[in-house]
């Protein structure tokens, strides 16, 4: 009786979740494996994109995730793969129509490539050695101030430069004018370049703004 129950549960797991496992591994290519476990037989019934060298029928060994049948999602947690490299895992409890746990879908991600990339970036970016901008060097850096103002203005309106309409760019030029951003040498050229506008367009806007302020 127990054997037939386990076979039935394994069939349900394969019919309902094997395609889900395949879909997840297709999305993440060679870095993610998905294993489906049958809780009755405590064995592996499906493996998508095998990176752990486990086999169908292998013992589930679910004790390494501290399985509690009251839980739905467990993790993420870390463990070691067969080659000694770290794997980040998340396990999802699978239930039947009566909400009884019958299986577990474990998503295992090989994090070694990500860790290697982090180490490479740490070597290239001297983050630990960064200090605030020296005031004596940057007190006249109008480009930095223009950049800061533009992105603060965009953030306040939940916009990006690429999403701005022509009218919105005009409003930004006016806001920059009020901020005194066009006092710097070649500042109009710089703003035109940053906002992907013609230099003549920026100068036209500035003339209109100055004319309107004189009234």
mmCIF file of C-alpha atoms in Angstrom:
data_model
loop_
_atom_site.group_PDB
_atom_site.id
_atom_site.type_symbol
_atom_site.label_atom_id
_atom_site.label_comp_id
_atom_site.label_asym_id
_atom_site.label_seq_id
_atom_site.Cartn_x
_atom_site.Cartn_y
_atom_site.Cartn_z
ATOM 1 C CA UNK A 1 0.000 0.000 0.000
ATOM 2 C CA UNK A 2 2.776 2.414 0.964
ATOM 3 C CA UNK A 3 4.654 1.563 -2.224
ATOM 4 C CA UNK A 4 1.626 2.290 -4.430
ATOM 5 C CA UNK A 5 1.062 5.576 -2.592
ATOM 6 C CA UNK A 6 4.651 6.576 -3.224
ATOM 7 C CA UNK A 7 4.368 5.685 -6.906
ATOM 8 C CA UNK A 8 1.170 7.730 -7.172
ATOM 9 C CA UNK A 9 2.795 10.743 -5.505
ATOM 10 C CA UNK A 10 5.846 10.465 -7.744
ATOM 11 C CA UNK A 11 3.581 10.446 -10.804
ATOM 12 C CA UNK A 12 1.805 13.589 -9.566
ATOM 13 C CA UNK A 13 5.113 15.318 -8.927
ATOM 14 C CA UNK A 14 6.433 14.514 -12.388
ATOM 15 C CA UNK A 15 3.214 15.460 -14.184
ATOM 16 C CA UNK A 16 2.802 18.782 -12.388
ATOM 17 C CA UNK A 17 6.323 20.003 -11.712
ATOM 18 C CA UNK A 18 8.818 18.443 -14.153
ATOM 19 C CA UNK A 19 8.050 21.096 -16.767
ATOM 20 C CA UNK A 20 8.455 23.814 -14.117
ATOM 21 C CA UNK A 21 11.888 22.437 -13.271
ATOM 22 C CA UNK A 22 12.864 22.395 -16.959
ATOM 23 C CA UNK A 23 11.650 25.972 -17.416
ATOM 24 C CA UNK A 24 13.683 27.284 -14.481
ATOM 25 C CA UNK A 25 16.890 25.658 -15.707
ATOM 26 C CA UNK A 26 16.379 26.907 -19.259
ATOM 27 C CA UNK A 27 16.174 30.442 -17.934
ATOM 28 C CA UNK A 28 19.389 30.170 -15.933
ATOM 29 C CA UNK A 29 21.353 28.010 -18.357
ATOM 30 C CA UNK A 30 24.276 26.087 -16.873
ATOM 31 C CA UNK A 31 24.200 27.642 -13.425
ATOM 32 C CA UNK A 32 20.990 26.230 -11.939
ATOM 33 C CA UNK A 33 19.811 22.726 -11.234
ATOM 34 C CA UNK A 34 16.325 21.727 -10.069
ATOM 35 C CA UNK A 35 15.700 18.459 -8.225
ATOM 36 C CA UNK A 36 12.280 17.049 -7.348
ATOM 37 C CA UNK A 37 12.083 14.798 -4.295
ATOM 38 C CA UNK A 38 9.312 12.373 -3.332
ATOM 39 C CA UNK A 39 8.754 12.685 0.416
ATOM 40 C CA UNK A 40 7.159 9.239 0.762
ATOM 41 C CA UNK A 41 10.078 7.335 -0.706
ATOM 42 C CA UNK A 42 12.579 10.020 0.376
ATOM 43 C CA UNK A 43 14.183 9.745 -3.043
ATOM 44 C CA UNK A 44 15.010 11.855 -6.086
ATOM 45 C CA UNK A 45 12.417 11.476 -8.851
ATOM 46 C CA UNK A 46 13.509 14.186 -11.308
ATOM 47 C CA UNK A 47 16.610 16.215 -12.105
ATOM 48 C CA UNK A 48 16.787 19.127 -14.540
ATOM 49 C CA UNK A 49 20.244 20.333 -15.653
ATOM 50 C CA UNK A 50 22.256 18.020 -13.416
ATOM 51 C CA UNK A 51 25.188 19.865 -11.814
ATOM 52 C CA UNK A 52 25.279 17.886 -8.563
ATOM 53 C CA UNK A 53 25.950 14.463 -10.156
ATOM 54 C CA UNK A 54 22.971 12.984 -8.337
ATOM 55 C CA UNK A 55 20.848 10.279 -9.942
ATOM 56 C CA UNK A 56 17.160 9.397 -10.113
ATOM 57 C CA UNK A 57 16.395 7.155 -7.144
ATOM 58 C CA UNK A 58 19.151 8.576 -4.945
ATOM 59 C CA UNK A 59 18.210 9.172 -1.288
ATOM 60 C CA UNK A 60 16.873 12.689 -0.802
ATOM 61 C CA UNK A 61 18.958 13.463 2.302
ATOM 62 C CA UNK A 62 16.550 16.253 3.202
ATOM 63 C CA UNK A 63 17.976 16.627 6.666
ATOM 64 C CA UNK A 64 20.440 19.170 5.305
ATOM 65 C CA UNK A 65 17.599 21.681 4.842
ATOM 66 C CA UNK A 66 15.999 21.153 8.272
ATOM 67 C CA UNK A 67 12.730 20.185 6.605
ATOM 68 C CA UNK A 68 9.594 21.174 8.489
ATOM 69 C CA UNK A 69 6.356 20.076 6.839
ATOM 70 C CA UNK A 70 4.611 23.228 8.070
ATOM 71 C CA UNK A 71 6.851 25.351 5.873
ATOM 72 C CA UNK A 72 6.255 26.270 2.239
ATOM 73 C CA UNK A 73 9.552 27.838 1.178
ATOM 74 C CA UNK A 74 12.870 27.028 2.847
ATOM 75 C CA UNK A 75 15.965 29.105 2.247
ATOM 76 C CA UNK A 76 17.920 30.381 0.610
ATOM 77 C CA UNK A 77 20.641 28.355 2.322
ATOM 78 C CA UNK A 78 24.209 27.458 1.391
ATOM 79 C CA UNK A 79 25.840 24.063 0.900
ATOM 80 C CA UNK A 80 28.799 22.540 -0.945
ATOM 81 C CA UNK A 81 28.616 20.769 -4.301
ATOM 82 C CA UNK A 82 30.553 17.592 -5.138
ATOM 83 C CA UNK A 83 33.489 19.691 -6.389
ATOM 84 C CA UNK A 84 33.711 21.711 -3.169
ATOM 85 C CA UNK A 85 32.168 24.809 -4.731
ATOM 86 C CA UNK A 86 29.382 26.670 -2.969
ATOM 87 C CA UNK A 87 25.759 26.239 -3.996
ATOM 88 C CA UNK A 88 22.917 28.538 -2.969
ATOM 89 C CA UNK A 89 19.663 26.610 -2.619
ATOM 90 C CA UNK A 90 15.968 27.238 -2.089
ATOM 91 C CA UNK A 91 13.460 24.454 -1.468
ATOM 92 C CA UNK A 92 9.719 24.616 -2.127
ATOM 93 C CA UNK A 93 7.361 22.156 -0.441
ATOM 94 C CA UNK A 94 4.962 20.581 -2.944
ATOM 95 C CA UNK A 95 1.499 19.576 -1.746
ATOM 96 C CA UNK A 96 -1.407 17.521 -3.061
ATOM 97 C CA UNK A 97 -5.043 18.609 -3.321
ATOM 98 C CA UNK A 98 -5.493 17.975 0.419
ATOM 99 C CA UNK A 99 -2.547 20.286 1.240
ATOM 100 C CA UNK A 100 -0.484 17.305 2.348
ATOM 101 C CA UNK A 101 3.246 17.613 1.608
ATOM 102 C CA UNK A 102 4.204 15.003 -0.990
ATOM 103 C CA UNK A 103 7.388 16.415 -2.472
ATOM 104 C CA UNK A 104 10.010 19.073 -2.539
ATOM 105 C CA UNK A 105 11.379 21.114 -5.431
ATOM 106 C CA UNK A 106 14.944 22.188 -4.725
ATOM 107 C CA UNK A 107 16.577 24.932 -6.807
ATOM 108 C CA UNK A 108 20.365 24.803 -6.611
ATOM 109 C CA UNK A 109 22.457 27.655 -8.035
ATOM 110 C CA UNK A 110 26.188 27.429 -8.632
ATOM 111 C CA UNK A 111 27.438 30.720 -7.170
ATOM 112 C CA UNK A 112 31.116 30.202 -8.043
ATOM 113 C CA UNK A 113 30.970 32.357 -11.239
ATOM 114 C CA UNK A 114 29.271 35.188 -9.312
ATOM 115 C CA UNK A 115 31.844 35.011 -6.517
ATOM 116 C CA UNK A 116 34.672 35.051 -9.074
ATOM 117 C CA UNK A 117 33.143 38.149 -10.681
ATOM 118 C CA UNK A 118 32.852 39.840 -7.269
ATOM 119 C CA UNK A 119 36.501 39.136 -6.530
ATOM 120 C CA UNK A 120 37.542 40.554 -9.910
ATOM 121 C CA UNK A 121 35.481 43.696 -9.340
ATOM 122 C CA UNK A 122 36.938 44.110 -5.865
ATOM 123 C CA UNK A 123 40.418 44.150 -7.408
ATOM 124 C CA UNK A 124 39.416 46.692 -10.045
ATOM 125 C CA UNK A 125 37.358 49.039 -7.885
ATOM 126 C CA UNK A 126 39.253 50.636 -4.967
ATOM 127 C CA UNK A 127 36.078 50.987 -2.918
ATOM 128 C CA UNK A 128 37.829 50.627 0.438
ATOM 129 C CA UNK A 129 40.179 53.471 -0.405
ATOM 130 C CA UNK A 130 37.544 55.936 -1.593
ATOM 131 C CA UNK A 131 37.276 59.235 0.254
ATOM 132 C CA UNK A 132 34.725 62.059 -0.122
ATOM 133 C CA UNK A 133 35.392 64.499 -2.945
ATOM 134 C CA UNK A 134 38.103 66.882 -1.728
ATOM 135 C CA UNK A 135 36.491 70.293 -1.460
ATOM 136 C CA UNK A 136 39.697 72.037 -2.545
ATOM 137 C CA UNK A 137 39.641 70.153 -5.833
ATOM 138 C CA UNK A 138 35.928 70.166 -6.628
ATOM 139 C CA UNK A 139 34.554 73.432 -5.268
ATOM 140 C CA UNK A 140 34.291 74.795 -8.829
ATOM 141 C CA UNK A 141 33.347 71.541 -10.530
ATOM 142 C CA UNK A 142 30.142 72.799 -12.183
ATOM 143 C CA UNK A 143 29.797 69.615 -14.257
ATOM 144 C CA UNK A 144 29.524 67.524 -11.104
ATOM 145 C CA UNK A 145 26.928 69.942 -9.731
ATOM 146 C CA UNK A 146 24.955 69.843 -13.005
ATOM 147 C CA UNK A 147 25.016 66.033 -12.954
ATOM 148 C CA UNK A 148 23.847 65.934 -9.341
ATOM 149 C CA UNK A 149 21.021 68.402 -9.969
ATOM 150 C CA UNK A 150 19.827 66.651 -13.147
ATOM 151 C CA UNK A 151 19.611 63.236 -11.510
ATOM 152 C CA UNK A 152 17.968 64.603 -8.363
ATOM 153 C CA UNK A 153 15.397 66.356 -10.591
ATOM 154 C CA UNK A 154 14.795 63.170 -12.569
ATOM 155 C CA UNK A 155 14.455 61.089 -9.392
ATOM 156 C CA UNK A 156 11.896 63.515 -7.957
ATOM 157 C CA UNK A 157 9.760 63.005 -11.073
ATOM 158 C CA UNK A 158 10.458 59.266 -11.427
ATOM 159 C CA UNK A 159 11.938 59.864 -14.875
ATOM 160 C CA UNK A 160 15.067 59.039 -16.833
ATOM 161 C CA UNK A 161 16.789 61.186 -19.428
ATOM 162 C CA UNK A 162 15.716 58.823 -22.203
ATOM 163 C CA UNK A 163 12.072 59.015 -21.138
ATOM 164 C CA UNK A 164 11.828 62.818 -21.154
ATOM 165 C CA UNK A 165 9.648 64.519 -23.732
ATOM 166 C CA UNK A 166 10.842 67.691 -25.436
ATOM 167 C CA UNK A 167 8.643 69.794 -23.160
ATOM 168 C CA UNK A 168 10.021 68.049 -20.064
ATOM 169 C CA UNK A 169 13.570 68.711 -21.256
ATOM 170 C CA UNK A 170 12.628 72.361 -21.597
ATOM 171 C CA UNK A 171 11.392 72.365 -17.995
ATOM 172 C CA UNK A 172 14.653 70.756 -16.871
ATOM 173 C CA UNK A 173 16.676 73.417 -18.710
ATOM 174 C CA UNK A 174 14.618 76.065 -16.912
ATOM 175 C CA UNK A 175 15.222 74.388 -13.563
ATOM 176 C CA UNK A 176 18.950 74.284 -14.330
ATOM 177 C CA UNK A 177 18.862 77.977 -15.240
ATOM 178 C CA UNK A 178 17.216 78.820 -11.906
ATOM 179 C CA UNK A 179 19.926 76.789 -10.193
ATOM 180 C CA UNK A 180 22.626 78.872 -11.878
ATOM 181 C CA UNK A 181 23.927 75.927 -13.861
ATOM 182 C CA UNK A 182 24.663 77.972 -16.984
ATOM 183 C CA UNK A 183 27.259 80.216 -15.362
ATOM 184 C CA UNK A 184 30.037 77.755 -16.132
ATOM 185 C CA UNK A 185 32.041 77.970 -19.332
ATOM 186 C CA UNK A 186 30.548 75.758 -22.074
ATOM 187 C CA UNK A 187 27.791 74.713 -19.656
ATOM 188 C CA UNK A 188 25.089 75.045 -22.332
ATOM 189 C CA UNK A 189 27.055 72.713 -24.622
ATOM 190 C CA UNK A 190 27.467 70.236 -21.781
ATOM 191 C CA UNK A 191 23.747 70.240 -20.889
ATOM 192 C CA UNK A 192 22.825 69.840 -24.564
ATOM 193 C CA UNK A 193 25.102 66.819 -24.794
ATOM 194 C CA UNK A 194 23.823 65.227 -21.567
ATOM 195 C CA UNK A 195 20.171 65.687 -22.546
ATOM 196 C CA UNK A 196 20.763 64.614 -26.183
ATOM 197 C CA UNK A 197 19.547 67.970 -27.460
ATOM 198 C CA UNK A 198 20.804 70.298 -30.128
ATOM 199 C CA UNK A 199 23.053 73.092 -28.881
ATOM 200 C CA UNK A 200 20.876 75.630 -30.695
ATOM 201 C CA UNK A 201 17.764 74.286 -28.952
ATOM 202 C CA UNK A 202 19.293 74.846 -25.521
ATOM 203 C CA UNK A 203 20.311 78.411 -26.438
ATOM 204 C CA UNK A 204 16.785 79.092 -27.764
ATOM 205 C CA UNK A 205 15.311 77.854 -24.484
ATOM 206 C CA UNK A 206 17.709 80.059 -22.514
ATOM 207 C CA UNK A 207 16.769 83.122 -24.572
ATOM 208 C CA UNK A 208 13.069 82.427 -24.018
ATOM 209 C CA UNK A 209 13.600 81.935 -20.274
ATOM 210 C CA UNK A 210 15.645 85.122 -19.883
ATOM 211 C CA UNK A 211 13.089 87.080 -21.937
ATOM 212 C CA UNK A 212 10.206 85.784 -19.805
ATOM 213 C CA UNK A 213 12.053 86.716 -16.591
ATOM 214 C CA UNK A 214 12.582 90.288 -17.792
ATOM 215 C CA UNK A 215 8.854 90.938 -18.138
#
